[in-house]
Amino acid sequence: MSIKKVLITGGRAYSTIELARLFERYGIEVHIAESLEHCMIKKSKAVSGYHLVASPKTHLALYIEQLITILEKEGIELLIPTCEEIFFIAKEKERFPLSCKVLTDSFDTLLALHNKYTFIQKAREFGLNVPQTFLIESQEQWNDQLNKLGNESYIAKPVFSRFSSKLLFFPDNKGTSVSVSEKYPWVIQKLIEGKQYCTYSFVQQGNILAHCTYPSIYKVGMGATTVFQYEQVKSIETWVSAFVKKLNFSGQIAFDFIQTKDGKVYPIECNPRLTSGIHLFRGTDIVECFLGRRQELVFPIKNRTMIIYPTWVLSVISFMKIAGVREYFRMLVTSKDVLFDIRDIGPFFYQFRFLLELNKIRRKRGISLVDATTFDISWDGDNG
């Protein structure tokens, strides 16, 4: 595919800035469509146009109309969703002009992967290793299942959730009350002890064209990883390869895994979209994969990158407990910040304005700062 212009949605993420810079340095004009006004990427030299659009969660029809207008007005040839707006775009994929390729798999496929129960069921159907997982769709089922578990170690989370923000551990949280129903189902899952890993892959018709695995040690709470360093884990690569091939998946896809002491790997959840793993492809020709011009595997870089601010500054005490004081400062000194780039300094300083916008949303809606990052684009089912 020979293209000159790309439209990327979900410009609020650090990973989206990385992707935009990769495309711009490949000589492709980058446009961003966002429903938040003050995203960091707005000040990036990699961006030729920043288009403020409606929230897909509350004004889907208007959102799609605005995207189509941008595509036609700017002559965009490739549309890449990066965050959870991908579900809304995939649902309306047939409405987009044929002159523009929309980089998503089908809505049904994406939804089956995003759903924490159907994802596990799909992997089990493929004969892959998975943790024991129960679907809970009523308060009665919730109570019955917890009684059956006794003092066994399990976790629970909503079927549609992110950042592990509502994660519960059992039996520690056995007396916790949750809202569960057919419209707001949860899963209860066997707790697997071991080392946590994340992956990111670019896949075309079931064939992996780019892949990285990185340990998930330093995180915001129980959620997003903040340090990215490639580590080859053959068992995880084998699992991912088998899954995407059996699914015949196309697009970007990421998984969270637990590796036990005996080397077995268990998938925890799937994100069928761009994730922070893209930071490990800085300086590579992964853009060729997006353009459909590469068939050989693209390998990640081995340098360590990290989100230094705000996570490593604001989480200094908790991260020092994990790493130790000496290792904490050694990592700060020897790691590359995912945002700071002397050739494109604007986003680094504008992140403080972005944090102010998120804090305003947090206070107005009475939600956490993490939830404020996705309140207007999160997919929580048809009722979400």
Tab-separated table of C-alpha atoms in Angstrom:
chain	number	residue	atom	x	y	z
A	1	MET	CA	0.000	0.000	0.000
A	2	SER	CA	1.358	3.403	-0.996
A	3	ILE	CA	-0.134	6.143	1.190
A	4	LYS	CA	0.682	9.743	1.950
A	5	LYS	CA	-1.740	10.528	4.784
A	6	VAL	CA	-2.928	8.666	7.874
A	7	LEU	CA	-5.611	9.475	10.467
A	8	ILE	CA	-4.957	8.115	13.968
A	9	THR	CA	-7.656	8.149	16.649
A	10	GLY	CA	-7.068	7.916	20.403
A	11	GLY	CA	-4.396	10.605	20.514
A	12	ARG	CA	-4.359	10.773	24.325
A	13	ALA	CA	-2.107	7.733	24.790
A	14	TYR	CA	1.694	7.761	25.054
A	15	SER	CA	1.696	4.860	22.606
A	16	THR	CA	-0.207	6.914	20.028
A	17	ILE	CA	2.481	9.594	20.139
A	18	GLU	CA	5.073	6.908	19.479
A	19	LEU	CA	3.067	5.640	16.515
A	20	ALA	CA	2.575	9.136	15.097
A	21	ARG	CA	6.314	9.833	15.296
A	22	LEU	CA	7.066	6.534	13.548
A	23	PHE	CA	4.764	7.440	10.659
A	24	GLU	CA	5.967	11.040	10.391
A	25	ARG	CA	9.592	9.967	10.231
A	26	TYR	CA	8.570	7.615	7.465
A	27	GLY	CA	7.477	10.641	5.430
A	28	ILE	CA	3.732	10.190	5.976
A	29	GLU	CA	1.447	13.076	6.948
A	30	VAL	CA	-0.237	12.343	10.297
A	31	HIS	CA	-3.638	13.608	11.434
A	32	ILE	CA	-5.199	13.005	14.853
A	33	ALA	CA	-8.911	12.772	15.740
A	34	GLU	CA	-9.594	13.227	19.463
A	35	SER	CA	-12.534	14.017	21.752
A	36	LEU	CA	-10.283	15.588	24.411
A	37	GLU	CA	-9.022	19.084	23.699
A	38	HIS	CA	-5.634	19.104	25.407
A	39	CYS	CA	-3.920	15.799	24.588
A	40	MET	CA	-0.108	15.820	24.599
A	41	ILE	CA	0.053	14.846	20.944
A	42	LYS	CA	-1.583	18.149	20.016
A	43	LYS	CA	1.829	19.841	20.374
A	44	SER	CA	3.796	17.218	18.476
A	45	LYS	CA	5.722	18.199	15.362
A	46	ALA	CA	4.768	14.790	13.983
A	47	VAL	CA	1.142	15.912	13.681
A	48	SER	CA	-0.078	17.950	10.716
A	49	GLY	CA	-3.682	18.237	11.911
A	50	TYR	CA	-5.416	17.866	15.290
A	51	HIS	CA	-9.174	17.402	14.825
A	52	LEU	CA	-11.484	17.758	17.837
A	53	VAL	CA	-14.405	15.336	17.517
A	54	ALA	CA	-17.366	14.125	19.560
A	55	SER	CA	-17.213	11.282	22.076
A	56	PRO	CA	-17.936	7.950	20.357
A	57	LYS	CA	-19.471	6.659	23.581
A	58	THR	CA	-22.138	9.365	23.872
A	59	HIS	CA	-22.477	10.652	20.275
A	60	LEU	CA	-21.545	7.733	18.028
A	61	ALA	CA	-23.399	8.862	14.894
A	62	LEU	CA	-21.859	12.334	15.052
A	63	TYR	CA	-18.418	10.863	15.791
A	64	ILE	CA	-18.508	8.640	12.704
A	65	GLU	CA	-19.777	11.507	10.531
A	66	GLN	CA	-16.930	13.712	11.722
A	67	LEU	CA	-14.339	11.027	10.988
A	68	ILE	CA	-15.720	10.545	7.476
A	69	THR	CA	-15.586	14.312	6.907
A	70	ILE	CA	-11.929	14.397	7.971
A	71	LEU	CA	-11.068	11.441	5.740
A	72	GLU	CA	-12.681	13.044	2.705
A	73	LYS	CA	-11.496	16.606	3.324
A	74	GLU	CA	-7.875	15.662	4.031
A	75	GLY	CA	-7.620	12.805	1.530
A	76	ILE	CA	-6.744	10.246	4.206
A	77	GLU	CA	-5.874	6.776	2.921
A	78	LEU	CA	-5.411	4.879	6.199
A	79	LEU	CA	-7.386	5.089	9.459
A	80	ILE	CA	-5.777	3.576	12.562
A	81	PRO	CA	-7.796	3.385	15.808
A	82	THR	CA	-5.511	2.968	18.807
A	83	CYS	CA	-7.607	2.992	22.014
A	84	GLU	CA	-11.059	1.623	22.861
A	85	GLU	CA	-12.713	3.831	20.257
A	86	ILE	CA	-11.663	0.965	17.974
A	87	PHE	CA	-14.842	-0.919	18.950
A	88	PHE	CA	-17.100	1.948	17.891
A	89	ILE	CA	-15.192	2.377	14.632
A	90	ALA	CA	-15.227	-1.352	13.862
A	91	LYS	CA	-18.968	-1.473	14.531
A	92	GLU	CA	-19.523	1.209	11.871
A	93	LYS	CA	-16.682	0.099	9.587
A	94	GLU	CA	-18.869	-0.305	6.495
A	95	ARG	CA	-19.805	3.384	6.581
A	96	PHE	CA	-16.274	4.573	5.817
A	97	PRO	CA	-15.287	5.416	2.216
A	98	LEU	CA	-13.617	2.634	0.225
A	99	SER	CA	-10.758	5.021	-0.580
A	100	CYS	CA	-9.551	4.669	3.025
A	101	LYS	CA	-8.430	1.430	4.647
A	102	VAL	CA	-9.665	1.036	8.238
A	103	LEU	CA	-7.093	-0.951	10.217
A	104	THR	CA	-9.326	-3.153	12.362
A	105	ASP	CA	-10.544	-6.705	12.343
A	106	SER	CA	-14.312	-7.277	12.458
A	107	PHE	CA	-16.380	-5.904	15.324
A	108	ASP	CA	-17.479	-9.396	16.396
A	109	THR	CA	-13.874	-10.588	16.577
A	110	LEU	CA	-12.710	-7.543	18.552
A	111	LEU	CA	-15.614	-7.824	20.977
A	112	ALA	CA	-14.950	-11.526	21.616
A	113	LEU	CA	-11.349	-10.651	22.515
A	114	HIS	CA	-12.202	-7.620	24.662
A	115	ASN	CA	-14.746	-9.642	26.662
A	116	LYS	CA	-12.730	-11.294	29.436
A	117	TYR	CA	-14.904	-14.417	29.452
A	118	THR	CA	-15.342	-15.062	25.724
A	119	PHE	CA	-11.614	-14.480	25.176
A	120	ILE	CA	-10.754	-17.274	27.598
A	121	GLN	CA	-13.403	-19.513	26.040
A	122	LYS	CA	-12.031	-18.849	22.565
A	123	ALA	CA	-8.506	-19.789	23.670
A	124	ARG	CA	-9.837	-22.949	25.326
A	125	GLU	CA	-11.609	-23.883	22.073
A	126	PHE	CA	-8.242	-23.565	20.312
A	127	GLY	CA	-6.744	-26.068	22.763
A	128	LEU	CA	-4.534	-23.488	24.480
A	129	ASN	CA	-3.654	-23.242	28.151
A	130	VAL	CA	-6.078	-20.984	30.106
A	131	PRO	CA	-6.967	-20.347	33.759
A	132	GLN	CA	-10.249	-21.654	35.155
A	133	THR	CA	-12.802	-18.880	34.576
A	134	PHE	CA	-16.481	-18.518	35.548
A	135	LEU	CA	-19.007	-16.097	34.027
A	136	ILE	CA	-21.177	-14.376	36.642
A	137	GLU	CA	-24.406	-12.695	35.470
A	138	SER	CA	-26.460	-12.372	38.660
A	139	GLN	CA	-26.074	-11.698	42.340
A	140	GLU	CA	-27.220	-15.244	43.036
A	141	GLN	CA	-24.483	-16.691	40.814
A	142	TRP	CA	-21.950	-14.423	42.513
A	143	ASN	CA	-22.873	-15.635	45.995
A	144	ASP	CA	-23.074	-19.296	44.950
A	145	GLN	CA	-19.691	-19.243	43.229
A	146	LEU	CA	-17.940	-17.565	46.145
A	147	ASN	CA	-19.405	-20.146	48.509
A	148	LYS	CA	-18.129	-22.964	46.285
A	149	LEU	CA	-14.630	-21.458	46.191
A	150	GLY	CA	-14.269	-21.454	49.969
A	151	ASN	CA	-10.752	-20.291	50.814
A	152	GLU	CA	-9.254	-20.936	47.375
A	153	SER	CA	-7.435	-18.032	45.718
A	154	TYR	CA	-9.366	-16.377	42.889
A	155	ILE	CA	-9.726	-12.955	41.329
A	156	ALA	CA	-12.834	-11.202	40.051
A	157	LYS	CA	-13.288	-8.365	37.554
A	158	PRO	CA	-15.982	-6.975	35.254
A	159	VAL	CA	-16.163	-8.608	31.814
A	160	PHE	CA	-15.504	-5.181	30.293
A	161	SER	CA	-12.874	-3.310	32.293
A	162	ARG	CA	-9.386	-1.859	31.969
A	163	PHE	CA	-6.293	-0.997	34.037
A	164	SER	CA	-7.313	-3.652	36.619
A	165	SER	CA	-9.192	-0.807	38.291
A	166	LYS	CA	-11.969	-3.012	39.729
A	167	LEU	CA	-9.904	-6.116	40.402
A	168	LEU	CA	-10.861	-8.046	43.543
A	169	PHE	CA	-8.870	-10.812	45.256
A	170	PHE	CA	-10.483	-13.725	47.084
A	171	PRO	CA	-10.790	-14.817	49.792
A	172	ASP	CA	-9.445	-11.413	51.007
A	173	ASN	CA	-12.408	-9.476	49.544
A	174	LYS	CA	-15.039	-12.103	50.238
A	175	GLY	CA	-17.372	-9.683	51.984
A	176	THR	CA	-17.185	-7.081	49.215
A	177	SER	CA	-20.466	-6.120	47.565
A	178	VAL	CA	-20.492	-5.666	43.768
A	179	SER	CA	-23.100	-4.786	41.184
A	180	VAL	CA	-23.459	-7.753	38.822
A	181	SER	CA	-26.157	-8.524	36.248
A	182	GLU	CA	-26.638	-9.734	32.666
A	183	LYS	CA	-25.953	-6.179	31.509
A	184	TYR	CA	-22.930	-5.828	33.802
A	185	PRO	CA	-21.376	-9.321	34.065
A	186	TRP	CA	-18.204	-10.246	35.916
A	187	VAL	CA	-15.742	-13.122	35.722
A	188	ILE	CA	-14.270	-15.039	38.619
A	189	GLN	CA	-10.920	-16.541	37.650
A	190	LYS	CA	-8.401	-18.880	39.260
A	191	LEU	CA	-5.511	-16.828	40.672
A	192	ILE	CA	-2.295	-17.850	38.938
A	193	GLU	CA	0.895	-17.091	40.843
A	194	GLY	CA	3.985	-16.195	38.839
A	195	LYS	CA	5.744	-13.557	36.766
A	196	GLN	CA	3.576	-11.157	34.792
A	197	TYR	CA	4.248	-10.352	31.138
A	198	CYS	CA	2.675	-8.191	28.460
A	199	THR	CA	2.895	-8.647	24.703
A	200	TYR	CA	2.216	-6.543	21.631
A	201	SER	CA	1.970	-7.870	18.089
A	202	PHE	CA	1.107	-6.717	14.606
A	203	VAL	CA	-0.624	-9.514	12.724
A	204	GLN	CA	-1.781	-9.980	9.139
A	205	GLN	CA	-4.190	-12.834	8.377
A	206	GLY	CA	-2.914	-14.870	11.297
A	207	ASN	CA	0.778	-14.266	10.611
A	208	ILE	CA	2.805	-12.273	13.140
A	209	LEU	CA	4.841	-9.529	11.464
A	210	ALA	CA	6.030	-7.789	14.647
A	211	HIS	CA	6.076	-9.029	18.230
A	212	CYS	CA	7.515	-8.130	21.611
A	213	THR	CA	7.197	-9.520	25.125
A	214	TYR	CA	8.093	-7.465	28.190
A	215	PRO	CA	7.781	-8.094	31.947
A	216	SER	CA	5.137	-6.178	33.876
A	217	ILE	CA	6.812	-5.231	37.158
A	218	TYR	CA	6.441	-1.487	37.613
A	219	LYS	CA	2.785	-0.529	37.239
A	220	VAL	CA	0.275	2.167	38.062
A	221	GLY	CA	-1.539	0.373	40.871
A	222	MET	CA	-2.473	-3.082	39.544
A	223	GLY	CA	-2.813	-1.782	35.989
A	224	ALA	CA	-0.719	-0.154	33.285
A	225	THR	CA	2.949	-1.099	32.989
A	226	THR	CA	5.412	1.815	33.029
A	227	VAL	CA	8.743	0.173	32.096
A	228	PHE	CA	9.267	-1.543	28.763
A	229	GLN	CA	12.196	-3.852	28.053
A	230	TYR	CA	12.078	-6.715	25.587
A	231	GLU	CA	12.490	-10.222	26.957
A	232	GLN	CA	12.244	-13.306	24.788
A	233	VAL	CA	9.834	-15.862	26.245
A	234	LYS	CA	9.417	-18.704	23.756
A	235	SER	CA	6.380	-20.241	25.453
A	236	ILE	CA	4.502	-16.930	25.235
A	237	GLU	CA	5.509	-16.401	21.603
A	238	THR	CA	4.284	-19.916	20.787
A	239	TRP	CA	0.947	-19.300	22.540
A	240	VAL	CA	0.356	-15.953	20.774
A	241	SER	CA	1.337	-17.370	17.387
A	242	ALA	CA	-1.057	-20.303	17.748
A	243	PHE	CA	-3.938	-18.099	18.917
A	244	VAL	CA	-3.768	-15.452	16.161
A	245	LYS	CA	-3.268	-18.112	13.486
A	246	LYS	CA	-6.331	-20.109	14.557
A	247	LEU	CA	-8.332	-16.864	14.753
A	248	ASN	CA	-6.927	-15.626	11.408
A	249	PHE	CA	-6.592	-12.250	13.097
A	250	SER	CA	-5.467	-9.057	11.364
A	251	GLY	CA	-4.371	-5.869	13.118
A	252	GLN	CA	-2.783	-4.935	16.419
A	253	ILE	CA	-3.221	-7.236	19.401
A	254	ALA	CA	-1.822	-7.474	22.921
A	255	PHE	CA	-2.069	-9.973	25.774
A	256	ASP	CA	-1.350	-10.153	29.498
A	257	PHE	CA	0.197	-13.395	30.733
A	258	ILE	CA	1.299	-15.077	33.945
A	259	GLN	CA	4.251	-17.476	33.779
A	260	THR	CA	4.383	-19.969	36.649
A	261	LYS	CA	7.564	-21.293	38.249
A	262	ASP	CA	7.365	-24.451	36.136
A	263	GLY	CA	7.356	-22.370	32.933
A	264	LYS	CA	3.678	-22.701	31.990
A	265	VAL	CA	1.998	-19.558	30.671
A	266	TYR	CA	-1.603	-18.524	31.239
A	267	PRO	CA	-3.355	-15.687	29.387
A	268	ILE	CA	-5.215	-13.275	31.637
A	269	GLU	CA	-6.783	-10.913	29.130
A	270	CYS	CA	-6.509	-9.525	25.617
A	271	ASN	CA	-6.400	-5.995	24.200
A	272	PRO	CA	-7.035	-6.091	20.425
A	273	ARG	CA	-5.488	-2.675	19.787
A	274	LEU	CA	-2.327	-0.606	20.128
A	275	THR	CA	-0.575	-0.809	23.509
A	276	SER	CA	2.659	0.393	25.084
A	277	GLY	CA	4.624	-2.384	23.408
A	278	ILE	CA	4.949	-0.060	20.404
A	279	HIS	CA	7.629	1.839	22.358
A	280	LEU	CA	9.913	-1.140	21.828
A	281	PHE	CA	9.754	-0.629	18.056
A	282	ARG	CA	11.181	2.899	18.093
A	283	GLY	CA	13.639	3.243	15.236
A	284	THR	CA	12.454	0.076	13.442
A	285	ASP	CA	10.560	-0.194	10.162
A	286	ILE	CA	7.331	-1.479	11.778
A	287	VAL	CA	5.452	1.135	9.719
A	288	GLU	CA	6.002	-1.192	6.765
A	289	CYS	CA	3.682	-3.660	8.516
A	290	PHE	CA	0.909	-1.063	8.789
A	291	LEU	CA	1.336	-0.269	5.105
A	292	GLY	CA	1.159	-3.935	4.105
A	293	ARG	CA	4.589	-3.844	2.549
A	294	ARG	CA	6.477	-6.251	4.818
A	295	GLN	CA	6.246	-10.007	5.278
A	296	GLU	CA	9.375	-10.646	7.386
A	297	LEU	CA	9.294	-10.385	11.180
A	298	VAL	CA	10.220	-6.989	12.668
A	299	PHE	CA	12.229	-7.353	15.866
A	300	PRO	CA	11.924	-4.949	18.838
A	301	ILE	CA	14.772	-2.871	20.204
A	302	LYS	CA	16.522	-4.039	23.371
A	303	ASN	CA	16.893	-0.624	25.006
A	304	ARG	CA	14.735	0.049	28.054
A	305	THR	CA	12.111	2.797	27.840
A	306	MET	CA	9.784	4.044	30.544
A	307	ILE	CA	7.076	6.559	31.357
A	308	ILE	CA	9.173	8.670	33.696
A	309	TYR	CA	6.625	11.381	34.412
A	310	PRO	CA	4.151	11.271	35.998
A	311	THR	CA	4.357	7.618	37.051
A	312	TRP	CA	7.973	7.302	38.196
A	313	VAL	CA	7.937	10.693	39.878
A	314	LEU	CA	4.563	10.423	41.594
A	315	SER	CA	5.040	6.731	42.480
A	316	VAL	CA	8.557	7.159	43.842
A	317	ILE	CA	7.876	5.490	47.215
A	318	SER	CA	6.052	2.416	45.883
A	319	PHE	CA	8.578	1.897	43.064
A	320	MET	CA	11.507	2.260	45.475
A	321	LYS	CA	9.975	-0.533	47.544
A	322	ILE	CA	9.938	-2.758	44.453
A	323	ALA	CA	13.357	-1.876	43.042
A	324	GLY	CA	15.308	-0.522	45.985
A	325	VAL	CA	16.661	3.032	46.171
A	326	ARG	CA	19.834	2.395	44.150
A	327	GLU	CA	18.055	0.478	41.366
A	328	TYR	CA	15.269	3.075	41.239
A	329	PHE	CA	17.681	5.905	40.444
A	330	ARG	CA	19.784	3.702	38.160
A	331	MET	CA	16.714	2.970	36.043
A	332	LEU	CA	15.784	6.659	35.939
A	333	VAL	CA	19.249	7.563	34.681
A	334	THR	CA	19.720	4.741	32.171
A	335	SER	CA	16.214	4.515	30.666
A	336	LYS	CA	14.781	6.549	27.813
A	337	ASP	CA	11.566	8.431	28.496
A	338	VAL	CA	8.811	7.415	26.068
A	339	LEU	CA	7.666	11.024	25.695
A	340	PHE	CA	10.818	13.151	25.790
A	341	ASP	CA	12.349	13.764	22.364
A	342	ILE	CA	14.634	16.733	21.790
A	343	ARG	CA	13.404	16.852	18.173
A	344	ASP	CA	9.778	16.940	19.318
A	345	ILE	CA	9.756	18.525	22.759
A	346	GLY	CA	6.204	19.906	22.725
A	347	PRO	CA	4.338	16.825	24.063
A	348	PHE	CA	6.680	16.492	27.049
A	349	PHE	CA	5.792	19.939	28.403
A	350	TYR	CA	2.144	19.814	27.304
A	351	GLN	CA	1.565	16.679	29.392
A	352	PHE	CA	1.091	18.944	32.407
A	353	ARG	CA	-1.803	20.700	30.627
A	354	PHE	CA	-3.217	17.289	29.741
A	355	LEU	CA	-3.073	16.228	33.402
A	356	LEU	CA	-5.001	19.360	34.362
A	357	GLU	CA	-7.747	18.415	31.899
A	358	LEU	CA	-7.910	14.878	33.283
A	359	ASN	CA	-8.057	16.184	36.846
A	360	LYS	CA	-10.934	18.476	35.894
A	361	ILE	CA	-12.806	15.508	34.444
A	362	ARG	CA	-12.020	13.456	37.570
A	363	ARG	CA	-13.479	16.072	39.895
A	364	LYS	CA	-16.519	16.776	37.716
A	365	ARG	CA	-17.493	13.109	37.325
A	366	GLY	CA	-16.306	11.790	40.688
A	367	ILE	CA	-14.075	9.121	39.140
A	368	SER	CA	-10.412	8.193	39.456
A	369	LEU	CA	-7.716	9.916	37.417
A	370	VAL	CA	-7.059	6.638	35.588
A	371	ASP	CA	-10.751	6.231	34.691
A	372	ALA	CA	-10.780	9.831	33.466
A	373	THR	CA	-8.365	8.857	30.692
A	374	THR	CA	-10.984	6.665	28.981
A	375	PHE	CA	-14.376	7.860	30.277
A	376	ASP	CA	-15.544	9.028	26.827
A	377	ILE	CA	-14.153	6.202	24.644
A	378	SER	CA	-14.389	3.043	26.777
A	379	TRP	CA	-16.417	0.130	25.424
A	380	ASP	CA	-18.479	-1.473	28.197
A	381	GLY	CA	-20.921	-3.438	26.070
A	382	ASP	CA	-23.915	-2.212	24.083
A	383	ASN	CA	-25.318	-0.617	27.223
A	384	GLY	CA	-21.990	1.166	27.934
